[in-house]
mmCIF file of C-alpha atoms and ligand atoms in Angstrom:
data_model
loop_
_atom_site.group_PDB
_atom_site.id
_atom_site.type_symbol
_atom_site.label_atom_id
_atom_site.label_comp_id
_atom_site.label_asym_id
_atom_site.label_seq_id
_atom_site.Cartn_x
_atom_site.Cartn_y
_atom_site.Cartn_z
ATOM 1 C CA MET M 1 27.166 -12.891 -34.392
ATOM 2 C CA SER M 2 24.149 -12.899 -31.893
ATOM 3 C CA ARG M 3 22.896 -9.323 -33.026
ATOM 4 C CA ARG M 4 22.465 -10.501 -36.737
ATOM 5 C CA LEU M 5 20.897 -13.747 -36.070
ATOM 6 C CA LEU M 6 17.333 -12.911 -37.378
ATOM 7 C CA ASP M 7 18.861 -11.120 -40.577
ATOM 8 C CA ASP M 8 21.519 -13.438 -41.395
ATOM 9 C CA GLN M 9 20.459 -16.534 -43.471
ATOM 10 C CA ASP M 10 23.761 -18.183 -42.900
ATOM 11 C CA ALA M 11 23.421 -17.664 -39.055
ATOM 12 C CA LEU M 12 19.874 -18.814 -39.264
ATOM 13 C CA SER M 13 20.634 -21.985 -41.003
ATOM 14 C CA ALA M 14 23.506 -22.728 -38.565
ATOM 15 C CA PHE M 15 21.273 -22.064 -35.659
ATOM 16 C CA ARG M 16 18.561 -24.324 -36.996
ATOM 17 C CA ALA M 17 21.030 -27.175 -37.778
ATOM 18 C CA ARG M 18 22.670 -26.870 -34.348
ATOM 19 C CA LEU M 19 19.325 -26.826 -32.453
ATOM 20 C CA LEU M 20 17.978 -29.827 -34.443
ATOM 21 C CA ALA M 21 21.092 -31.922 -34.036
ATOM 22 C CA TRP M 22 21.126 -31.334 -30.316
ATOM 23 C CA TYR M 23 17.425 -32.283 -29.990
ATOM 24 C CA ARG M 24 17.708 -35.387 -32.220
ATOM 25 C CA GLN M 25 20.478 -36.522 -29.783
ATOM 26 C CA ASN M 26 19.014 -35.653 -26.653
ATOM 27 C CA LYS M 27 15.242 -35.968 -27.016
ATOM 28 C CA ARG M 28 13.189 -37.688 -24.437
ATOM 29 C CA GLN M 29 10.842 -40.461 -25.635
ATOM 30 C CA THR M 30 7.276 -39.447 -25.224
ATOM 31 C CA SER M 31 4.544 -41.960 -26.297
ATOM 32 C CA TRP M 32 2.147 -39.169 -27.352
ATOM 33 C CA ARG M 33 4.379 -37.157 -29.690
ATOM 34 C CA ASP M 34 6.606 -40.128 -30.973
ATOM 35 C CA SER M 35 3.547 -42.095 -32.007
ATOM 36 C CA GLY M 36 2.833 -39.511 -34.773
ATOM 37 C CA ASN M 37 -0.856 -40.047 -33.977
ATOM 38 C CA PRO M 38 -2.696 -36.904 -34.456
ATOM 39 C CA TYR M 39 -5.284 -37.885 -31.812
ATOM 40 C CA HIS M 40 -2.562 -38.685 -29.158
ATOM 41 C CA VAL M 41 -0.789 -35.321 -30.045
ATOM 42 C CA TRP M 42 -4.055 -33.451 -29.683
ATOM 43 C CA ILE M 43 -4.943 -34.882 -26.376
ATOM 44 C CA SER M 44 -1.510 -34.370 -25.009
ATOM 45 C CA GLU M 45 -1.280 -30.732 -26.242
ATOM 46 C CA VAL M 46 -4.543 -30.008 -24.433
ATOM 47 C CA MET M 47 -3.323 -31.611 -21.288
ATOM 48 C CA LEU M 48 -0.109 -29.668 -21.550
ATOM 49 C CA GLN M 49 -1.818 -26.318 -21.676
ATOM 50 C CA GLN M 50 -1.694 -26.145 -17.864
ATOM 51 C CA THR M 51 0.125 -29.209 -16.751
ATOM 52 C CA ARG M 52 3.839 -30.051 -16.589
ATOM 53 C CA VAL M 53 4.999 -33.052 -18.760
ATOM 54 C CA ASP M 54 5.942 -35.145 -15.756
ATOM 55 C CA GLN M 55 2.516 -34.480 -14.124
ATOM 56 C CA MET M 56 0.672 -35.156 -17.313
ATOM 57 C CA ALA M 57 2.052 -38.482 -18.438
ATOM 58 C CA PRO M 58 0.063 -40.787 -16.254
ATOM 59 C CA TYR M 59 -3.045 -38.914 -16.845
ATOM 60 C CA PHE M 60 -2.348 -39.132 -20.616
ATOM 61 C CA GLU M 61 -1.856 -42.945 -20.425
ATOM 62 C CA ARG M 62 -5.018 -43.344 -18.329
ATOM 63 C CA PHE M 63 -7.038 -41.206 -20.830
ATOM 64 C CA ILE M 64 -5.995 -43.108 -23.800
ATOM 65 C CA ARG M 65 -6.923 -46.476 -22.205
ATOM 66 C CA ALA M 66 -10.270 -45.243 -21.406
ATOM 67 C CA PHE M 67 -10.899 -43.522 -24.772
ATOM 68 C CA PRO M 68 -8.534 -45.036 -27.405
ATOM 69 C CA THR M 69 -9.833 -43.167 -30.314
ATOM 70 C CA LEU M 70 -11.489 -39.951 -31.374
ATOM 71 C CA GLN M 71 -14.773 -41.985 -31.906
ATOM 72 C CA SER M 72 -14.733 -43.511 -28.467
ATOM 73 C CA LEU M 73 -14.095 -40.061 -26.915
ATOM 74 C CA ALA M 74 -16.984 -38.521 -28.889
ATOM 75 C CA ALA M 75 -19.300 -41.335 -27.936
ATOM 76 C CA ALA M 76 -18.706 -40.971 -24.177
ATOM 77 C CA SER M 77 -20.868 -39.042 -21.896
ATOM 78 C CA GLU M 78 -19.472 -35.874 -20.249
ATOM 79 C CA ASP M 79 -19.539 -37.390 -16.777
ATOM 80 C CA GLN M 80 -17.402 -40.201 -17.982
ATOM 81 C CA VAL M 81 -14.780 -37.657 -19.503
ATOM 82 C CA LEU M 82 -14.702 -35.651 -16.518
ATOM 83 C CA LYS M 83 -14.317 -38.679 -14.246
ATOM 84 C CA VAL M 84 -11.263 -39.777 -16.271
ATOM 85 C CA TRP M 85 -9.876 -36.193 -16.140
ATOM 86 C CA GLU M 86 -10.349 -35.977 -12.546
ATOM 87 C CA GLY M 87 -7.218 -34.682 -10.803
ATOM 88 C CA LEU M 88 -5.763 -32.658 -13.783
ATOM 89 C CA GLY M 89 -7.578 -29.646 -12.959
ATOM 90 C CA TYR M 90 -8.873 -26.784 -15.415
ATOM 91 C CA TYR M 91 -11.850 -28.908 -16.257
ATOM 92 C CA ALA M 92 -12.834 -26.405 -19.111
ATOM 93 C CA ARG M 93 -10.181 -28.283 -21.107
ATOM 94 C CA ALA M 94 -11.946 -31.414 -20.679
ATOM 95 C CA ARG M 95 -15.376 -30.152 -21.695
ATOM 96 C CA ASN M 96 -13.925 -28.345 -24.643
ATOM 97 C CA MET M 97 -12.001 -31.482 -25.815
ATOM 98 C CA HIS M 98 -15.313 -33.514 -25.662
ATOM 99 C CA GLU M 99 -17.137 -30.891 -27.540
ATOM 100 C CA ALA M 100 -14.302 -30.884 -30.170
ATOM 101 C CA ALA M 101 -14.254 -34.644 -30.398
ATOM 102 C CA LYS M 102 -18.066 -34.669 -31.100
ATOM 103 C CA ARG M 103 -17.637 -32.086 -33.777
ATOM 104 C CA MET M 104 -14.768 -33.853 -35.421
ATOM 105 C CA ALA M 105 -16.477 -37.250 -35.321
ATOM 106 C CA PHE M 106 -19.944 -36.239 -36.386
ATOM 107 C CA GLU M 107 -19.320 -33.134 -38.455
ATOM 108 C CA LEU M 108 -15.784 -33.173 -39.846
ATOM 109 C CA GLY M 109 -15.531 -36.766 -41.229
ATOM 110 C CA GLY M 110 -14.126 -38.447 -38.067
ATOM 111 C CA ARG M 111 -10.769 -36.818 -38.568
ATOM 112 C CA ILE M 112 -8.617 -34.238 -36.856
ATOM 113 C CA PRO M 113 -8.068 -31.233 -39.134
ATOM 114 C CA ASP M 114 -4.643 -31.130 -40.563
ATOM 115 C CA THR M 115 -4.241 -27.418 -40.776
ATOM 116 C CA TYR M 116 -3.697 -24.511 -38.273
ATOM 117 C CA GLN M 117 -6.977 -22.915 -39.510
ATOM 118 C CA GLY M 118 -8.936 -26.019 -39.156
ATOM 119 C CA LEU M 119 -7.556 -26.752 -35.668
ATOM 120 C CA ILE M 120 -8.044 -23.253 -34.292
ATOM 121 C CA GLU M 121 -11.895 -23.288 -35.025
ATOM 122 C CA LEU M 122 -12.237 -26.357 -32.509
ATOM 123 C CA PRO M 123 -13.271 -25.640 -28.952
ATOM 124 C CA GLY M 124 -10.391 -25.254 -26.605
ATOM 125 C CA VAL M 125 -7.832 -24.882 -29.412
ATOM 126 C CA GLY M 126 -5.971 -21.628 -29.131
ATOM 127 C CA GLN M 127 -2.924 -20.246 -31.235
ATOM 128 C CA TYR M 128 -0.390 -22.361 -29.241
ATOM 129 C CA THR M 129 -2.319 -25.652 -29.418
ATOM 130 C CA ALA M 130 -3.202 -25.240 -33.111
ATOM 131 C CA ALA M 131 0.485 -24.463 -33.840
ATOM 132 C CA ALA M 132 1.652 -27.430 -31.868
ATOM 133 C CA ILE M 133 -0.563 -29.911 -33.413
ATOM 134 C CA SER M 134 -0.289 -28.846 -36.870
ATOM 135 C CA SER M 135 3.396 -28.802 -36.747
ATOM 136 C CA ILE M 136 3.950 -31.971 -34.612
ATOM 137 C CA ALA M 137 1.373 -34.120 -36.153
ATOM 138 C CA PHE M 138 1.333 -32.665 -39.691
ATOM 139 C CA ASP M 139 4.618 -30.871 -40.017
ATOM 140 C CA ARG M 140 3.131 -27.661 -40.950
ATOM 141 C CA ASP M 141 5.196 -24.609 -40.745
ATOM 142 C CA HIS M 142 3.970 -22.873 -37.611
ATOM 143 C CA PRO M 143 6.003 -21.720 -34.734
ATOM 144 C CA VAL M 144 4.957 -22.420 -31.071
ATOM 145 C CA LEU M 145 5.031 -19.792 -28.512
ATOM 146 C CA ASP M 146 4.636 -21.485 -24.955
ATOM 147 C CA GLY M 147 6.360 -20.336 -21.839
ATOM 148 C CA ASN M 148 9.551 -22.341 -22.634
ATOM 149 C CA VAL M 149 9.862 -20.875 -26.050
ATOM 150 C CA THR M 150 9.028 -17.262 -24.822
ATOM 151 C CA ARG M 151 11.869 -17.650 -22.214
ATOM 152 C CA VAL M 152 14.254 -18.906 -24.777
ATOM 153 C CA LEU M 153 13.462 -16.105 -27.305
ATOM 154 C CA CYS M 154 13.526 -13.337 -24.696
ATOM 155 C CA ARG M 155 17.159 -14.410 -23.805
ATOM 156 C CA LEU M 156 18.397 -15.140 -27.287
ATOM 157 C CA LEU M 157 17.165 -11.726 -28.491
ATOM 158 C CA ARG M 158 17.642 -9.901 -25.370
ATOM 159 C CA ILE M 159 13.981 -8.751 -25.054
ATOM 160 C CA GLU M 160 13.713 -6.631 -21.976
ATOM 161 C CA GLU M 161 10.052 -5.744 -22.034
ATOM 162 C CA GLU M 162 7.419 -7.867 -20.409
ATOM 163 C CA PRO M 163 6.405 -10.753 -22.968
ATOM 164 C CA THR M 164 2.791 -10.625 -22.013
ATOM 165 C CA ARG M 165 2.400 -7.067 -23.640
ATOM 166 C CA ALA M 166 0.622 -7.338 -27.055
ATOM 167 C CA GLN M 167 3.482 -5.530 -28.925
ATOM 168 C CA VAL M 168 6.098 -7.866 -27.333
ATOM 169 C CA LYS M 169 4.034 -10.977 -28.115
ATOM 170 C CA ALA M 170 3.876 -9.910 -31.819
ATOM 171 C CA ARG M 171 7.634 -9.472 -31.888
ATOM 172 C CA LEU M 172 8.166 -12.901 -30.442
ATOM 173 C CA ILE M 173 5.868 -14.553 -33.072
ATOM 174 C CA ALA M 174 7.760 -12.652 -35.748
ATOM 175 C CA ALA M 175 10.937 -14.058 -34.400
ATOM 176 C CA GLY M 176 9.523 -17.570 -34.128
ATOM 177 C CA GLU M 177 8.649 -17.331 -37.768
ATOM 178 C CA ALA M 178 11.897 -16.196 -38.852
ATOM 179 C CA LEU M 179 13.704 -18.961 -36.888
ATOM 180 C CA LEU M 180 11.482 -21.690 -37.736
ATOM 181 C CA ALA M 181 12.982 -24.429 -39.750
ATOM 182 C CA ARG M 182 10.550 -24.899 -42.539
ATOM 183 C CA GLY M 183 9.760 -28.383 -43.521
ATOM 184 C CA GLU M 184 10.972 -29.610 -40.132
ATOM 185 C CA ALA M 185 8.603 -27.651 -38.104
ATOM 186 C CA GLY M 186 7.464 -30.390 -35.738
ATOM 187 C CA ASP M 187 11.030 -31.203 -34.646
ATOM 188 C CA PHE M 188 12.102 -27.575 -34.479
ATOM 189 C CA ASN M 189 9.223 -26.607 -32.261
ATOM 190 C CA GLN M 190 9.805 -29.614 -30.024
ATOM 191 C CA ALA M 191 13.441 -28.612 -29.988
ATOM 192 C CA MET M 192 12.731 -25.156 -28.798
ATOM 193 C CA MET M 193 10.349 -26.301 -26.058
ATOM 194 C CA GLU M 194 12.897 -28.993 -24.839
ATOM 195 C CA LEU M 195 15.708 -26.421 -24.701
ATOM 196 C CA GLY M 196 13.648 -24.182 -22.601
ATOM 197 C CA ALA M 197 12.670 -27.105 -20.458
ATOM 198 C CA ARG M 198 16.073 -28.671 -19.935
ATOM 199 C CA VAL M 199 18.803 -26.115 -20.688
ATOM 200 C CA CYS M 200 17.439 -22.524 -20.653
ATOM 201 C CA THR M 201 15.557 -23.200 -17.483
ATOM 202 C CA PRO M 202 13.767 -20.259 -15.498
ATOM 203 C CA GLN M 203 16.113 -19.841 -12.558
ATOM 204 C CA SER M 204 19.554 -21.434 -13.605
ATOM 205 C CA PRO M 205 20.031 -21.609 -17.547
ATOM 206 C CA PHE M 206 22.912 -23.913 -18.280
ATOM 207 C CA CYS M 207 24.613 -21.505 -20.744
ATOM 208 C CA PRO M 208 28.020 -23.388 -20.972
ATOM 209 C CA THR M 209 26.387 -26.344 -22.469
ATOM 210 C CA CYS M 210 23.543 -24.561 -24.504
ATOM 211 C CA PRO M 211 23.747 -25.764 -28.114
ATOM 212 C CA VAL M 212 22.714 -22.202 -29.246
ATOM 213 C CA GLY M 213 24.628 -20.096 -26.750
ATOM 214 C CA GLY M 214 26.851 -18.782 -29.463
ATOM 215 C CA TRP M 215 23.824 -16.655 -30.775
ATOM 216 C CA CYS M 216 22.509 -15.653 -27.400
ATOM 217 C CA ARG M 217 22.553 -11.971 -26.511
ATOM 218 C CA ALA M 218 21.625 -12.538 -22.820
ATOM 219 C CA ARG M 219 24.581 -14.781 -22.443
ATOM 220 C CA ALA M 220 26.863 -12.361 -24.124
ATOM 221 C CA GLU M 221 25.674 -9.169 -22.700
ATOM 222 C CA LEU M 222 24.105 -9.806 -19.359
ATOM 223 C CA ASP M 223 25.649 -10.771 -15.842
ATOM 224 C CA ASP M 224 22.508 -12.735 -15.376
ATOM 225 C CA PRO M 225 20.515 -14.288 -18.147
ATOM 226 C CA ALA M 226 18.010 -15.572 -15.892
ATOM 227 C CA SER M 227 16.799 -12.032 -15.298
ATOM 228 C CA LEU M 228 14.952 -12.385 -18.592
ATOM 229 C CA PRO M 229 12.159 -12.572 -19.221
ATOM 230 C CA ARG M 230 10.973 -9.715 -17.147
ATOM 231 C CA LYS M 231 8.452 -10.731 -14.583
ATOM 232 C CA VAL M 232 4.926 -9.517 -14.488
ATOM 233 C CA SER M 233 4.242 -7.921 -11.337
ATOM 234 C CA ARG M 234 1.406 -10.066 -9.824
ATOM 235 C CA LYS M 235 -1.050 -9.058 -7.311
ATOM 236 C CA GLN M 236 -1.645 -11.142 -4.301
ATOM 237 C CA LYS M 237 -4.340 -13.805 -4.807
ATOM 238 C CA PRO M 238 -7.204 -13.626 -2.630
ATOM 239 C CA HIS M 239 -8.045 -16.398 -0.158
ATOM 240 C CA TYR M 240 -11.638 -17.547 0.637
ATOM 241 C CA GLN M 241 -13.005 -19.581 3.575
ATOM 242 C CA VAL M 242 -15.469 -22.133 2.225
ATOM 243 C CA ALA M 243 -17.927 -24.491 4.148
ATOM 244 C CA ALA M 244 -19.173 -27.852 2.755
ATOM 245 C CA GLY M 245 -21.601 -30.180 4.184
ATOM 246 C CA LEU M 246 -21.381 -34.062 4.233
ATOM 247 C CA ILE M 247 -25.281 -34.022 4.629
ATOM 248 C CA ARG M 248 -26.662 -37.147 5.833
ATOM 249 C CA LYS M 249 -30.289 -38.712 5.401
ATOM 250 C CA GLY M 250 -30.119 -42.172 6.779
ATOM 251 C CA ASP M 251 -27.301 -44.128 5.140
ATOM 252 C CA GLU M 252 -27.043 -41.663 2.091
ATOM 253 C CA LEU M 253 -25.022 -38.504 1.377
ATOM 254 C CA LEU M 254 -26.161 -35.497 -0.654
ATOM 255 C CA ILE M 255 -24.053 -34.373 -3.535
ATOM 256 C CA ALA M 256 -24.601 -31.463 -5.913
ATOM 257 C CA GLN M 257 -23.411 -30.846 -9.516
ATOM 258 C CA ARG M 258 -21.955 -27.595 -10.281
ATOM 259 C CA PRO M 259 -23.383 -25.678 -13.172
ATOM 260 C CA ALA M 260 -21.850 -26.417 -16.608
ATOM 261 C CA GLU M 261 -20.630 -22.893 -17.028
ATOM 262 C CA GLY M 262 -17.947 -21.577 -14.908
ATOM 263 C CA MET M 263 -15.190 -23.013 -12.842
ATOM 264 C CA LEU M 264 -15.279 -26.819 -12.182
ATOM 265 C CA GLY M 265 -18.191 -26.906 -14.403
ATOM 266 C CA GLY M 266 -20.149 -30.160 -14.442
ATOM 267 C CA LEU M 267 -18.124 -31.696 -11.362
ATOM 268 C CA TRP M 268 -20.039 -32.994 -8.355
ATOM 269 C CA GLU M 269 -19.223 -31.755 -4.889
ATOM 270 C CA PHE M 270 -20.356 -31.616 -1.374
ATOM 271 C CA PRO M 271 -22.759 -28.753 -1.373
ATOM 272 C CA GLY M 272 -21.702 -25.414 0.457
ATOM 273 C CA GLY M 273 -20.194 -22.105 -0.288
ATOM 274 C CA LYS M 274 -17.978 -19.078 0.561
ATOM 275 C CA GLN M 275 -18.190 -17.563 3.904
ATOM 276 C CA GLU M 276 -19.785 -14.077 4.019
ATOM 277 C CA PRO M 277 -18.308 -11.130 6.365
ATOM 278 C CA GLY M 278 -19.765 -11.612 9.881
ATOM 279 C CA GLU M 279 -21.082 -15.150 9.768
ATOM 280 C CA SER M 280 -19.650 -18.247 11.217
ATOM 281 C CA LEU M 281 -18.935 -21.416 9.155
ATOM 282 C CA PRO M 282 -21.858 -23.198 10.360
ATOM 283 C CA GLU M 283 -24.152 -20.238 9.488
ATOM 284 C CA CYS M 284 -22.609 -19.915 6.188
ATOM 285 C CA LEU M 285 -23.241 -23.606 5.324
ATOM 286 C CA VAL M 286 -26.885 -23.420 6.438
ATOM 287 C CA ARG M 287 -27.563 -20.384 4.306
ATOM 288 C CA GLU M 288 -25.552 -21.807 1.246
ATOM 289 C CA ILE M 289 -27.678 -25.111 1.496
ATOM 290 C CA ARG M 290 -30.899 -23.161 1.739
ATOM 291 C CA GLU M 291 -29.870 -20.916 -1.314
ATOM 292 C CA GLU M 292 -28.503 -23.851 -3.468
ATOM 293 C CA LEU M 293 -30.849 -26.640 -2.629
ATOM 294 C CA GLY M 294 -33.814 -25.242 -0.686
ATOM 295 C CA ILE M 295 -33.492 -27.616 2.189
ATOM 296 C CA GLU M 296 -32.858 -27.146 6.006
ATOM 297 C CA ILE M 297 -30.091 -28.895 7.613
ATOM 298 C CA GLU M 298 -28.486 -29.201 11.069
ATOM 299 C CA VAL M 299 -24.889 -28.633 11.130
ATOM 300 C CA GLY M 300 -22.664 -30.926 13.340
ATOM 301 C CA ALA M 301 -18.841 -31.157 13.966
ATOM 302 C CA ARG M 302 -16.284 -29.880 11.651
ATOM 303 C CA LEU M 303 -14.558 -33.051 10.272
ATOM 304 C CA THR M 304 -11.549 -31.572 8.436
ATOM 305 C CA SER M 305 -10.205 -28.466 6.553
ATOM 306 C CA VAL M 306 -8.209 -28.734 3.397
ATOM 307 C CA ASP M 307 -6.351 -25.957 1.559
ATOM 308 C CA HIS M 308 -6.373 -25.623 -2.155
ATOM 309 C CA ALA M 309 -4.999 -23.136 -4.752
ATOM 310 C CA TYR M 310 -6.726 -22.312 -7.971
ATOM 311 C CA SER M 311 -5.252 -20.035 -10.693
ATOM 312 C CA HIS M 312 -6.721 -16.763 -9.391
ATOM 313 C CA PHE M 313 -7.383 -17.569 -5.723
ATOM 314 C CA SER M 314 -7.049 -20.137 -2.998
ATOM 315 C CA ILE M 315 -9.497 -21.664 -0.508
ATOM 316 C CA THR M 316 -9.661 -23.427 2.838
ATOM 317 C CA LEU M 317 -12.555 -25.839 2.526
ATOM 318 C CA HIS M 318 -14.149 -26.698 5.734
ATOM 319 C CA ALA M 319 -16.067 -30.006 5.658
ATOM 320 C CA PHE M 320 -18.804 -30.423 8.288
ATOM 321 C CA ALA M 321 -20.967 -33.263 9.108
ATOM 322 C CA ALA M 322 -24.559 -32.427 8.583
ATOM 323 C CA ARG M 323 -28.054 -33.876 9.126
ATOM 324 C CA TYR M 324 -30.965 -33.325 6.696
ATOM 325 C CA VAL M 325 -33.922 -31.843 8.485
ATOM 326 C CA CYS M 326 -36.669 -31.045 6.088
ATOM 327 C CA GLY M 327 -37.575 -29.671 2.462
ATOM 328 C CA THR M 328 -37.283 -31.304 -0.992
ATOM 329 C CA PRO M 329 -34.001 -30.581 -2.572
ATOM 330 C CA GLU M 330 -34.345 -28.385 -5.580
ATOM 331 C CA ALA M 331 -31.540 -27.432 -8.106
ATOM 332 C CA LEU M 332 -31.733 -23.729 -7.262
ATOM 333 C CA GLY M 333 -27.949 -22.797 -7.417
ATOM 334 C CA CYS M 334 -26.554 -26.139 -8.875
ATOM 335 C CA ALA M 335 -27.174 -28.233 -12.037
ATOM 336 C CA ALA M 336 -28.368 -31.239 -10.246
ATOM 337 C CA TRP M 337 -28.300 -33.169 -6.914
ATOM 338 C CA ARG M 338 -28.491 -36.797 -5.839
ATOM 339 C CA TRP M 339 -28.551 -38.753 -2.624
ATOM 340 C CA ILE M 340 -26.026 -41.514 -2.961
ATOM 341 C CA ALA M 341 -24.432 -44.386 -1.035
ATOM 342 C CA PRO M 342 -20.888 -43.081 0.197
ATOM 343 C CA GLU M 343 -19.222 -45.925 -1.765
ATOM 344 C CA ALA M 344 -20.674 -44.437 -4.920
ATOM 345 C CA LEU M 345 -18.557 -41.337 -4.564
ATOM 346 C CA ASP M 346 -15.920 -42.951 -6.603
ATOM 347 C CA ASP M 347 -18.404 -42.987 -9.675
ATOM 348 C CA PHE M 348 -18.399 -39.232 -9.774
ATOM 349 C CA ALA M 349 -15.890 -36.652 -10.889
ATOM 350 C CA LEU M 350 -15.116 -34.416 -7.809
ATOM 351 C CA PRO M 351 -12.993 -31.437 -7.582
ATOM 352 C CA ARG M 352 -9.533 -32.122 -5.898
ATOM 353 C CA ALA M 353 -10.351 -30.485 -2.549
ATOM 354 C CA ASP M 354 -13.528 -32.630 -2.243
ATOM 355 C CA ARG M 355 -11.606 -35.793 -3.279
ATOM 356 C CA LEU M 356 -9.156 -34.932 -0.390
ATOM 357 C CA ILE M 357 -12.040 -34.848 2.072
ATOM 358 C CA VAL M 358 -13.331 -38.186 0.863
ATOM 359 C CA GLU M 359 -9.784 -39.515 1.298
ATOM 360 C CA PHE M 360 -9.668 -38.213 4.646
ATOM 361 C CA MET M 361 -13.013 -39.321 5.635
ATOM 362 C CA ARG M 362 -12.168 -43.026 4.515
ATOM 363 C CA GLU M 363 -9.139 -42.922 6.607
ATOM 364 C CA CYS M 364 -11.197 -41.916 9.533
ATOM 365 C CA ALA M 365 -14.307 -44.014 8.585
ATOM 366 C CA GLN M 366 -14.054 -46.481 11.427
ATOM 367 C CA GLN M 367 -14.101 -43.903 13.953
ATOM 368 C CA MET M 368 -16.677 -41.767 12.108
ATOM 369 C CA GLU M 369 -18.894 -44.648 11.172
ATOM 370 C CA LEU M 370 -19.784 -42.522 8.179
ATOM 371 C CA PHE M 371 -18.782 -44.670 5.277
ATOM 372 C CA GLY M 372 -20.964 -47.630 4.913
ATOM 373 C CA GLU M 373 -18.269 -50.030 3.741
ATOM 374 C CA LYS M 374 -16.411 -49.699 6.879
ATOM 375 C CA LYS M 375 -19.044 -50.056 9.407
HETATM 376 S S1 LIG Y 401 22.994 -19.181 -23.756
HETATM 377 FE FE1 LIG Y 401 21.815 -19.538 -21.801
HETATM 378 S S2 LIG Y 401 20.367 -17.845 -21.847
HETATM 379 FE FE2 LIG Y 401 20.976 -18.188 -23.758
HETATM 380 S S3 LIG Y 401 19.429 -19.437 -24.693
HETATM 381 FE FE3 LIG Y 401 21.239 -20.848 -24.068
HETATM 382 S S4 LIG Y 401 20.664 -21.510 -21.867
HETATM 383 FE FE4 LIG Y 401 19.214 -19.596 -22.481
#
């Protein structure tokens, strides 16, 4: 039965009916998809591009409270959007979403496009997101291909090649098209994603309880269905040492805004940068502050160090107390700079590693006498 699935109309109909019945009985309630509100579907799908459902849920609720409509999001400043997004990471998603909101509000009649083509032309919307929004919010017939669906398809069809290869991806998209329950694409896509998330899991698929196990080649033919999909051989990520300064002038601290383009673009941080070979961390900090802001500082004690992993590398961020000595700050290697009262740090969107430093320093504030509110 399994070999003929894609070519057998009866088998396809039975597969769709079984999967949809399982989904409708077992689906988890989600405020973003169940509402049927295209704005909610769009926001949630952008968040889900890099974040798991359970992690994303509280951020979604917070975001919708802050920006309940497309128009309110379009009217917000980028700083406000980044601040509400803070903690979700991959900040390009937030900047693109904000750009897309402005385009929809001011150029596209204040509505979210209801077609795949209209959606994919928006900033930050790729094939997966356009297919997910068009099918879930508007029941358009487009199959989604995210990590969960890719895993299910590789196992169902016993696809042994790495799914990241272009040829294999094309085969997966064609399989998704063939399997899709037309007219019920929203539920069908969610059913495939839910199957991957809850039954056909990465390490331990629950094959005996799988609603479509009767059509699955990996289950029928392999000792270990979890051996699919084939893993891409990954290079080890580089690790960098980074120094940052909590630079004081009187009661104020200096913060700098990262350039809009690039990683963590538009976020504010304690200035500093990557250690070069042969230099100590304090030397690194003095050099970075000179290059980034054109001022001289005196570096004091190391306050704390935090580890943080990004998608392609990881860092240890070492935070140093530092004292402003001379010079007028200029935005040489950053977008902007400000002297602020330490309490005002909460008004700025900070990267996760810098936020950890703030939390650590607040815990230690009485001893360090650094943060004004606890003096
Ligand atoms: S039978 Fe097992 S491997 Fe096949 S789709 Fe179901 S859970 Fe996945």
